[in-house]
mmCIF file of N, CA and C in Angstrom:
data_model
loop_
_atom_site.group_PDB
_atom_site.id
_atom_site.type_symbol
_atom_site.label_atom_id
_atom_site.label_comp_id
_atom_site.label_asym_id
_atom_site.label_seq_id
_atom_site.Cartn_x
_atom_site.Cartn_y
_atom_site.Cartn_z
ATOM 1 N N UNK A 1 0.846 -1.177 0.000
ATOM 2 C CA UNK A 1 0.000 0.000 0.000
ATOM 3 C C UNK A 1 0.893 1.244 0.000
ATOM 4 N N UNK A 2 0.570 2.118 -0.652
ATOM 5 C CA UNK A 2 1.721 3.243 -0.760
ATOM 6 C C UNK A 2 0.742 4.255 0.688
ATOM 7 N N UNK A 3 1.726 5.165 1.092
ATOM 8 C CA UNK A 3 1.975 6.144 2.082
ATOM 9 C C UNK A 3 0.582 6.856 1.968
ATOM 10 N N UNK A 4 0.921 7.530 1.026
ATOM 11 C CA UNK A 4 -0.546 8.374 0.523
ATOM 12 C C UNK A 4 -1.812 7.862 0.726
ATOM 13 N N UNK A 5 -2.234 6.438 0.412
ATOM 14 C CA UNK A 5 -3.234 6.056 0.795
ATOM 15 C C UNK A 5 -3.235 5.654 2.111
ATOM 16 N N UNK A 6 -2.382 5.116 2.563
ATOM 17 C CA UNK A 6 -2.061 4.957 4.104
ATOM 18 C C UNK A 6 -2.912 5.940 4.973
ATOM 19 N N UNK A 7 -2.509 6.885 4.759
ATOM 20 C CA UNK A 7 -2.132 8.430 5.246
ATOM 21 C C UNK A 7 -3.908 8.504 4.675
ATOM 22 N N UNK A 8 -4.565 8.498 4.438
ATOM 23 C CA UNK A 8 -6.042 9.295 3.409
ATOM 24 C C UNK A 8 -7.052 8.001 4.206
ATOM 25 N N UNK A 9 -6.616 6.377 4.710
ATOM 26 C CA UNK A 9 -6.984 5.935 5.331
ATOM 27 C C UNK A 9 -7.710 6.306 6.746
ATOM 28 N N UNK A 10 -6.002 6.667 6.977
ATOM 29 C CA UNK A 10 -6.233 6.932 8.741
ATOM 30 C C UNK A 10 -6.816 7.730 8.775
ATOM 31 N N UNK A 11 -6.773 9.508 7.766
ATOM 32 C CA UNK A 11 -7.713 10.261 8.099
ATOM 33 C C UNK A 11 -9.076 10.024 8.028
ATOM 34 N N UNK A 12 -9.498 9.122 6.873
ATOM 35 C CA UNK A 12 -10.901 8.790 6.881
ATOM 36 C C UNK A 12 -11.321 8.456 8.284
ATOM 37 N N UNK A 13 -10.591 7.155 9.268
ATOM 38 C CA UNK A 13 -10.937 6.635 10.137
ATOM 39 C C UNK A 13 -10.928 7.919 11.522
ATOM 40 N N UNK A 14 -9.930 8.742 11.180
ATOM 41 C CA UNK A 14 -9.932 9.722 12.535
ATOM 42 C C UNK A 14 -10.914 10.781 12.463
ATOM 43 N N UNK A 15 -11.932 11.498 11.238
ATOM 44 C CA UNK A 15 -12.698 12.670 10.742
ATOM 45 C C UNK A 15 -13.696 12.460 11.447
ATOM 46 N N UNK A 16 -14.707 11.112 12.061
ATOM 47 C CA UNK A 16 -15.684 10.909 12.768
ATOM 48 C C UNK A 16 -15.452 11.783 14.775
ATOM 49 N N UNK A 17 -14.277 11.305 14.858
ATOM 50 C CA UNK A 17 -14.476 11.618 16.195
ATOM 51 C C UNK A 17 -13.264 13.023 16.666
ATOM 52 N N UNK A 18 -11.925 13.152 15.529
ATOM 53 C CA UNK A 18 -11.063 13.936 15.438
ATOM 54 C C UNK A 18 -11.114 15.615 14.625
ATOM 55 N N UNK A 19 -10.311 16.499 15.485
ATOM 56 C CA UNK A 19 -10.542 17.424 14.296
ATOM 57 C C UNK A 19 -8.793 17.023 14.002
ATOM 58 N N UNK A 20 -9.136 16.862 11.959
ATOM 59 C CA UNK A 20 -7.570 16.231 11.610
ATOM 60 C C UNK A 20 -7.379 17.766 10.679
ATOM 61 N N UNK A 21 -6.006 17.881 10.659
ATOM 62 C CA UNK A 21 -5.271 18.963 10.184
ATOM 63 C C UNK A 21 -4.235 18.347 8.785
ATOM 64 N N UNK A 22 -3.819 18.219 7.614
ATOM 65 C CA UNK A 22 -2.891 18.011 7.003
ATOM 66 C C UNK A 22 -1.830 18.933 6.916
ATOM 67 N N UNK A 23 -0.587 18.755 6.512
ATOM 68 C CA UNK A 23 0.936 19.581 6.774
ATOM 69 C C UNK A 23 0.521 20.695 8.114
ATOM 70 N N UNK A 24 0.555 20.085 8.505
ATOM 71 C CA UNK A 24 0.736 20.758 9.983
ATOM 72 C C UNK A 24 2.038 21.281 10.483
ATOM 73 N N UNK A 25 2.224 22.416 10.977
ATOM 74 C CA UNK A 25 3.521 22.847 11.208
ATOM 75 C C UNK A 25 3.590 23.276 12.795
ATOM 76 N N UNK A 26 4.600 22.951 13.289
ATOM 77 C CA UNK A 26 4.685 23.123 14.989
ATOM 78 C C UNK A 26 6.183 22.960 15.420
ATOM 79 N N UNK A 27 6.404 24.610 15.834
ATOM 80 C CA UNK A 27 7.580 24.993 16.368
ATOM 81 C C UNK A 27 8.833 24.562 14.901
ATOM 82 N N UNK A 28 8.407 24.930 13.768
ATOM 83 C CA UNK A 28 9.165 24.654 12.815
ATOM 84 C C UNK A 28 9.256 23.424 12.433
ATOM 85 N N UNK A 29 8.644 22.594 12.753
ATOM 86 C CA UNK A 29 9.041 21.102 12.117
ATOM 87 C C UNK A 29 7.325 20.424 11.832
ATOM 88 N N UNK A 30 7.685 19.780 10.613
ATOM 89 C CA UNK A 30 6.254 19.416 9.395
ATOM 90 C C UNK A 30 5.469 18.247 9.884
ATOM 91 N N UNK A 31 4.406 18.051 9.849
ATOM 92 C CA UNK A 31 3.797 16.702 10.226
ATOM 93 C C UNK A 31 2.936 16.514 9.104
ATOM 94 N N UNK A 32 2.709 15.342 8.517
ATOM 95 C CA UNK A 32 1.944 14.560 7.930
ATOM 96 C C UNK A 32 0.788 14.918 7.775
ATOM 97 N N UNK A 33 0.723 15.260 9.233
ATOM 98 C CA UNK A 33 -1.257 14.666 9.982
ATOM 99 C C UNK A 33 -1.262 15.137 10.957
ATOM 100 N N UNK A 34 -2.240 15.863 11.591
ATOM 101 C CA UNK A 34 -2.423 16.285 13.014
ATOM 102 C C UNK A 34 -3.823 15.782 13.570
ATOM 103 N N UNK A 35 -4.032 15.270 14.519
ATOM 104 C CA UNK A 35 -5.241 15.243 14.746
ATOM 105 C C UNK A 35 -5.415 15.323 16.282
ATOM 106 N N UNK A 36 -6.740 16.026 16.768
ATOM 107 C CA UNK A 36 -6.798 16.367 18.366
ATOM 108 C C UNK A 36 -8.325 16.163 18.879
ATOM 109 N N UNK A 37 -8.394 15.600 19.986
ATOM 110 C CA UNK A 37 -9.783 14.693 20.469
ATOM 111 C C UNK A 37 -10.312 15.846 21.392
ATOM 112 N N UNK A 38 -10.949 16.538 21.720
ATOM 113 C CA UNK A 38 -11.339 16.440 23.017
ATOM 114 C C UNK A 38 -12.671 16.681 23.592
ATOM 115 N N UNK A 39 -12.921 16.125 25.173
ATOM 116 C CA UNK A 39 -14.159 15.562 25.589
ATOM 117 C C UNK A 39 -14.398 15.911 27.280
ATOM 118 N N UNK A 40 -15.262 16.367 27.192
ATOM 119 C CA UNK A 40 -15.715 17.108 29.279
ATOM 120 C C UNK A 40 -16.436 16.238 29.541
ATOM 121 N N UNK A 41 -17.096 15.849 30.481
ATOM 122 C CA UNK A 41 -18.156 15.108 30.869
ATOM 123 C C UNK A 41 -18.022 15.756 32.454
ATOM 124 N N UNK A 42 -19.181 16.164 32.927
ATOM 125 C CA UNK A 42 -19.308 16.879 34.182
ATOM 126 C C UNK A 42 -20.528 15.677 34.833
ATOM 127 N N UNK A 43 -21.178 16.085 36.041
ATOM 128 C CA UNK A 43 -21.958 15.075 37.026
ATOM 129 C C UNK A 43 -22.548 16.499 37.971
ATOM 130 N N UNK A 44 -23.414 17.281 37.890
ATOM 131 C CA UNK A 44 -23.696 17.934 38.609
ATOM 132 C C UNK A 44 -25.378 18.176 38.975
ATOM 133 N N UNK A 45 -25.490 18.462 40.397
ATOM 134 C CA UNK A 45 -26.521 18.869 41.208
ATOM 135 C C UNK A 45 -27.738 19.724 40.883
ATOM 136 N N UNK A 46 -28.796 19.438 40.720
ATOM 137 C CA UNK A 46 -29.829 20.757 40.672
ATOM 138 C C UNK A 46 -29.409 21.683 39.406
ATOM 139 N N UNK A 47 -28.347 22.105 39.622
ATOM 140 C CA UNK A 47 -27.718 23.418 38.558
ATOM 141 C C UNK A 47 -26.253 22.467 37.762
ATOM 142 N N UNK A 48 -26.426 23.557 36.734
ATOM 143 C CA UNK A 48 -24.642 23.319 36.479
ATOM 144 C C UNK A 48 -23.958 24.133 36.871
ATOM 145 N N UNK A 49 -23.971 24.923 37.570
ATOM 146 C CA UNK A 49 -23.192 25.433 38.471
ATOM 147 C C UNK A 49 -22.585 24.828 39.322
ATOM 148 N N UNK A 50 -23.395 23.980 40.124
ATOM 149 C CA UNK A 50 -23.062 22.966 41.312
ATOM 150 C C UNK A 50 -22.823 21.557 40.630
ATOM 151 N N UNK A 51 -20.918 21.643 40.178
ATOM 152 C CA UNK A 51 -20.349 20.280 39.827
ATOM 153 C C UNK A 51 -19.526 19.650 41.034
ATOM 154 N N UNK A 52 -20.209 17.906 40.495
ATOM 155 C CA UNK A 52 -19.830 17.184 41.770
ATOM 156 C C UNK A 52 -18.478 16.887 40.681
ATOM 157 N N UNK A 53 -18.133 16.658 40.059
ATOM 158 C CA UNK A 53 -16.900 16.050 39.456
ATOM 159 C C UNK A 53 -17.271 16.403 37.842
ATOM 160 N N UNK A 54 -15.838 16.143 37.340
ATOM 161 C CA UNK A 54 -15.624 16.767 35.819
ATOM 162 C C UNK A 54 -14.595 15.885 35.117
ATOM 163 N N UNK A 55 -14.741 15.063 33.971
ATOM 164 C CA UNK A 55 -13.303 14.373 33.654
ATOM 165 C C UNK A 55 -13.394 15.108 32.304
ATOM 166 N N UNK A 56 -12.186 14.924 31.950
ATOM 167 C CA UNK A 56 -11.599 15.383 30.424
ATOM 168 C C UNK A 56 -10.391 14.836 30.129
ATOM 169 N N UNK A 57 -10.758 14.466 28.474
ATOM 170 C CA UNK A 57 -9.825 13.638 27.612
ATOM 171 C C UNK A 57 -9.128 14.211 26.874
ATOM 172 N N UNK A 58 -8.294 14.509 26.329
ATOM 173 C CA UNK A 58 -7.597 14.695 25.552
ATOM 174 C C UNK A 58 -6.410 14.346 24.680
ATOM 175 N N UNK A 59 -6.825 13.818 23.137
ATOM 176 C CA UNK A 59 -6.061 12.797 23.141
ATOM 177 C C UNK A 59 -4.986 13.725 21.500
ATOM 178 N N UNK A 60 -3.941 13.269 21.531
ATOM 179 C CA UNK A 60 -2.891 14.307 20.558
ATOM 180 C C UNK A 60 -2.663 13.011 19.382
ATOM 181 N N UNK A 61 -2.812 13.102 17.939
ATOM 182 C CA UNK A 61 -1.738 12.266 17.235
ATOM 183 C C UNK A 61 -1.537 13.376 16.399
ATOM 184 N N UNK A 62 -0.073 12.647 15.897
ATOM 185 C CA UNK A 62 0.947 13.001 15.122
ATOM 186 C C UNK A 62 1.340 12.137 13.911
ATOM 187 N N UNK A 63 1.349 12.480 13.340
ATOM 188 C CA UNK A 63 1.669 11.350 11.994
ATOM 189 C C UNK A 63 3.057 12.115 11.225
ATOM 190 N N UNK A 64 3.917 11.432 11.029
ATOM 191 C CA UNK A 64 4.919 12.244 10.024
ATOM 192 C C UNK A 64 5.658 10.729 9.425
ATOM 193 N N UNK A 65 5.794 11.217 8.329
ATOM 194 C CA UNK A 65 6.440 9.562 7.248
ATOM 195 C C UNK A 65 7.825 10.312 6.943
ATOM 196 N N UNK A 66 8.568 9.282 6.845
ATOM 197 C CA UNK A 66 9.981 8.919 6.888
ATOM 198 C C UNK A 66 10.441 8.416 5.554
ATOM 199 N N UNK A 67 11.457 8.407 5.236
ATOM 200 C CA UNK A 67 11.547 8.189 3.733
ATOM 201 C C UNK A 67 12.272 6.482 4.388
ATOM 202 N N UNK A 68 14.235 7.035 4.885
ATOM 203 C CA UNK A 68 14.618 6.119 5.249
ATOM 204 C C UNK A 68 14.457 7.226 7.125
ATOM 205 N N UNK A 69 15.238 6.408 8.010
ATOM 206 C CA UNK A 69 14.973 6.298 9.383
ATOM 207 C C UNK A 69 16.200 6.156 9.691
ATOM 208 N N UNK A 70 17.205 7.774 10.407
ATOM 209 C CA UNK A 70 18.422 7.329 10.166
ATOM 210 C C UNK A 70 18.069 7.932 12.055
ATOM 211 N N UNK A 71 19.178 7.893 12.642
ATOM 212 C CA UNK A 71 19.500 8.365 13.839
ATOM 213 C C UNK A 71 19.303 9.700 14.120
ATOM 214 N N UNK A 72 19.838 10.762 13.349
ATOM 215 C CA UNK A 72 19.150 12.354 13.215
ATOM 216 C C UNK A 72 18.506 12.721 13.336
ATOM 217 N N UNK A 73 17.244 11.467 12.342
ATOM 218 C CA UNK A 73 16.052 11.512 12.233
ATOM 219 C C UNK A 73 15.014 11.742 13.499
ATOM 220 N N UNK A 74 15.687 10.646 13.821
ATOM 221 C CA UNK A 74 14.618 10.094 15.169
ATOM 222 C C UNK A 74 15.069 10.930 16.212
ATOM 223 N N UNK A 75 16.535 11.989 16.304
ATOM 224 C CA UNK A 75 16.447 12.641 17.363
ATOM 225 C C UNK A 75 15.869 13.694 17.382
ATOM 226 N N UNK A 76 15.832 14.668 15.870
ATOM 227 C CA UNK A 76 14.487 15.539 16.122
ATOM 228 C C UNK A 76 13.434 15.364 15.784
ATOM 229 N N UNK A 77 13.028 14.442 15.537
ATOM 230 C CA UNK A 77 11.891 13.468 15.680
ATOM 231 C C UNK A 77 11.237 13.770 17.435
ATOM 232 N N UNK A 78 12.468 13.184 18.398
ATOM 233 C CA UNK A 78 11.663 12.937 19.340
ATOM 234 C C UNK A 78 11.707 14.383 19.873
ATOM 235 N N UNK A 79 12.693 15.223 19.876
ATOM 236 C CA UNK A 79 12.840 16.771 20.047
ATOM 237 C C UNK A 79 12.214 17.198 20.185
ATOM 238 N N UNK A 80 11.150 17.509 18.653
ATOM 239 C CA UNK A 80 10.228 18.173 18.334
ATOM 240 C C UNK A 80 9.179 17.903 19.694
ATOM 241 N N UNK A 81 8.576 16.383 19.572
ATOM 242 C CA UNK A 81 7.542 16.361 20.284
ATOM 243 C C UNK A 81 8.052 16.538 21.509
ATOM 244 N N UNK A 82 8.867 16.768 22.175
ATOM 245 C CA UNK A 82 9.264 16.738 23.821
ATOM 246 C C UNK A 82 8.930 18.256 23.621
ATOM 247 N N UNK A 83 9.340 19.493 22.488
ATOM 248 C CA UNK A 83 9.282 20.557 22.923
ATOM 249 C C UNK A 83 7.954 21.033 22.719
ATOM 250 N N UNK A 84 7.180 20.664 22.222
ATOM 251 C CA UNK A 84 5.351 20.712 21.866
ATOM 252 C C UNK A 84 4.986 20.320 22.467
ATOM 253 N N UNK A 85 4.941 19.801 23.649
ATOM 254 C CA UNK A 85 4.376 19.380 24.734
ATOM 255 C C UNK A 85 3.861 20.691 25.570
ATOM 256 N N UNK A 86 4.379 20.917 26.257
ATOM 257 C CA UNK A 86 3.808 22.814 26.735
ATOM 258 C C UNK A 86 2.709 23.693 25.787
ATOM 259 N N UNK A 87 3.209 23.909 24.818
ATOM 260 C CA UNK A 87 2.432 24.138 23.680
ATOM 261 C C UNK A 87 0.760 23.361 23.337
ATOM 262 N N UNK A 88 1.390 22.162 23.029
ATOM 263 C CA UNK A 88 -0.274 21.454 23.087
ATOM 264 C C UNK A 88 -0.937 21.015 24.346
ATOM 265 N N UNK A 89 -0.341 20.947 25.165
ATOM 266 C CA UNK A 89 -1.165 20.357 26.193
ATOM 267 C C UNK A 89 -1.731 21.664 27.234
ATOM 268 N N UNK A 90 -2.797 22.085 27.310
ATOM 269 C CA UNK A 90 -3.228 22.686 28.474
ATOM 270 C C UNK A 90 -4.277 22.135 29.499
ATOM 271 N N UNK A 91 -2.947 22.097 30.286
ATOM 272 C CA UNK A 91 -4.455 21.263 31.624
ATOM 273 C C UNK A 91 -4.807 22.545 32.081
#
């Protein structure tokens, strides 16, 4: 199966529940695919004002394709996402 369809797959499968992004760019470095979940669910009293508890999901993918997979690669590879972390995540 070539990349491209690969890649046009997963987005099909992620568009139901994801908002997906293509060439996505973050802190200078390219992604494939972006896609980001997220979900509240509260439990509250009489009002919504008065919450007994609150959970939230939030879920991050990243997609980026590789031609070959050398050592460089994979170190700003993992770089990138260690330094996007602050950035995407707000609790």
């Amino acid at each position: 199966m070539d990349y491209r369809d690969y890649l046009d797959k997963i987005e099909e499968k992620l568009q139901n529940n994801f908002d997906v992004e293509r060439n996505y760019e973050l802190n200078g470095y390219k992604w494939d695919l972006y896609a980001k979940f997220h979900l509240r669910n509260e439990r509250y009293v009489l009002s919504k004002k008065i919450v007994i508890y609150a959970i939230e999901n939030n879920e991050y993918i990243f997609i980026k394709y590789f031609d070959g997979l050398d050592d460089n690669s994979l170190k700003d590879y993992t770089e990138s996402l260690i330094k996007s972390i602050d950035d995407i995540v707000k609790p």
